[in-house]
Amino acid sequence: MTVGGREVATDDILTLMVELIPETRHVAEEKYELSPGEALPVGGTGVDLYGNLIDLLTRPVLLPALGDAEPDGDLLRRCFGFVEAIYEGAGEYRRGAVYFQVLECLLEEGPYLERALPYLRGAVRERVSRMLKHYAVEGYERGLLPS
């Protein structure tokens, strides 16, 4: 996967997440028992992708941001930009992780889906559109309009 002209391996996704979304750093430090500012692990973190997406991004950062009465547009752009970057051109493992640990969570109770719509682009937006049709989500039975 190439992000910003640099090649990013699956084991580098944790580092990329924390670089693009510094709000995830403290949770990553807790999970990996690191001191503040200590270098993140690189090797072997690719196998933690499912857990890292839900435990470091979706639950502590993304869903609370989407649930805010006045969502932080910059934070949401960075979160969905990261999600799009790791989803586009990815293999089945990474696409599955994004689908199950990020995109499906948009269908939980609350304003998550509606507030996420302006930030969904490219293949991620197409995947959410197919998901909405498949689950026959009220008001979105025909999916999403292209962005």
XYZ file of C-alpha atoms in Angstrom:
147
model
C 0.000 0.000 0.000
C 1.294 3.460 -0.870
C 0.327 6.467 1.251
C 1.681 9.921 0.478
C 4.241 8.447 -1.897
C 5.624 6.005 0.677
C 5.111 2.263 0.764
C 3.263 1.126 3.910
C 3.367 -2.548 4.895
C 0.649 -4.110 7.055
C 3.017 -3.996 10.053
C 3.384 -0.213 9.518
C -0.350 0.512 9.761
C -0.176 1.175 13.520
C 2.577 3.744 12.967
C 0.606 5.340 10.125
C -2.535 5.487 12.301
C -0.727 7.304 15.093
C 1.010 9.670 12.638
C -2.235 10.638 10.906
C -4.441 10.485 13.997
C -2.334 11.430 17.039
C -5.480 11.107 19.155
C -4.923 7.311 18.982
C -1.404 7.457 20.447
C -2.307 7.339 24.158
C -4.527 4.291 23.598
C -1.746 2.565 21.607
C 0.730 3.324 24.397
C -1.648 1.730 26.919
C -2.254 -1.341 24.753
C 1.425 -1.964 24.072
C 2.497 -0.865 27.600
C 4.742 1.927 26.325
C 5.976 5.029 28.075
C 4.679 8.315 26.649
C 6.578 9.064 23.448
C 8.214 5.628 23.296
C 8.537 4.171 19.788
C 5.599 2.050 18.681
C 6.200 -1.604 17.872
C 6.428 -2.364 14.181
C 7.046 -6.053 13.694
C 4.037 -8.265 14.232
C 1.453 -5.509 14.570
C -0.151 -6.528 11.273
C -1.720 -9.515 13.030
C -3.285 -7.045 15.501
C -4.986 -5.077 12.713
C -8.563 -6.097 13.596
C -8.026 -5.348 17.285
C -6.133 -2.132 16.643
C -8.815 -0.730 14.377
C -11.619 -1.319 16.885
C -9.660 -0.718 20.111
C -7.440 2.204 19.071
C -9.459 3.977 16.372
C -13.147 3.128 16.152
C -14.299 2.883 19.791
C -12.101 5.509 21.501
C -11.761 8.107 18.711
C -14.011 7.748 15.655
C -17.393 6.919 17.213
C -17.091 9.526 19.982
C -16.162 12.132 17.340
C -19.189 11.143 15.258
C -21.369 11.248 18.372
C -20.378 14.801 19.320
C -23.075 17.434 18.915
C -20.550 19.447 16.898
C -18.244 16.876 15.243
C -14.601 17.847 14.653
C -14.387 17.915 10.842
C -10.582 17.847 10.788
C -10.446 14.760 13.008
C -13.106 12.989 10.942
C -11.298 13.827 7.674
C -8.088 12.374 9.082
C -9.837 9.251 10.414
C -11.645 8.498 7.173
C -8.573 9.449 5.119
C -6.620 6.834 7.062
C -9.392 4.254 6.622
C -9.535 4.964 2.899
C -5.744 4.727 2.590
C -5.557 1.286 4.186
C -8.654 0.026 2.329
C -7.828 1.124 -1.227
C -5.828 -1.480 -3.101
C -5.710 -3.705 -0.022
C -6.035 -7.440 0.105
C -8.935 -9.334 1.618
C -7.465 -9.326 5.149
C -7.170 -5.529 5.379
C -10.467 -4.882 3.605
C -12.186 -7.295 5.989
C -10.648 -5.570 8.994
C -11.877 -2.168 7.812
C -15.328 -3.533 6.993
C -15.915 -5.326 10.295
C -14.063 -3.031 12.684
C -14.891 0.392 11.247
C -17.622 0.480 8.599
C -20.124 -1.849 10.274
C -19.869 0.287 13.423
C -21.379 3.181 11.471
C -24.678 1.276 11.564
C -24.859 1.233 15.363
C -27.404 3.409 17.146
C -26.689 7.068 17.083
C -25.918 9.606 14.404
C -22.763 7.809 13.234
C -23.742 7.019 9.646
C -25.368 10.371 8.920
C -22.390 12.297 10.293
C -19.869 10.052 8.503
C -21.400 10.516 5.031
C -19.613 13.783 4.127
C -16.235 12.126 4.851
C -16.717 8.884 2.913
C -14.802 8.796 -0.368
C -13.712 6.364 -3.054
C -13.779 2.633 -2.430
C -14.838 3.108 1.198
C -17.919 5.072 0.133
C -18.733 2.404 -2.465
C -18.392 -0.335 0.177
C -20.669 1.512 2.606
C -23.188 2.009 -0.202
C -23.235 -1.729 -0.945
C -23.514 -2.474 2.767
C -26.526 -0.158 3.138
C -28.276 -1.804 0.194
C -27.474 -5.299 1.463
C -28.790 -4.562 4.961
C -31.730 -2.545 3.534
C -31.024 0.322 5.923
C -34.096 2.537 6.071
C -33.625 5.592 3.885
C -30.600 4.076 2.133
C -32.115 1.064 0.363
C -30.609 2.308 -2.904
C -27.228 3.018 -1.343
C -25.385 6.330 -1.453
C -25.110 8.873 -4.201
C -21.582 9.121 -5.599
C -19.503 11.820 -3.922
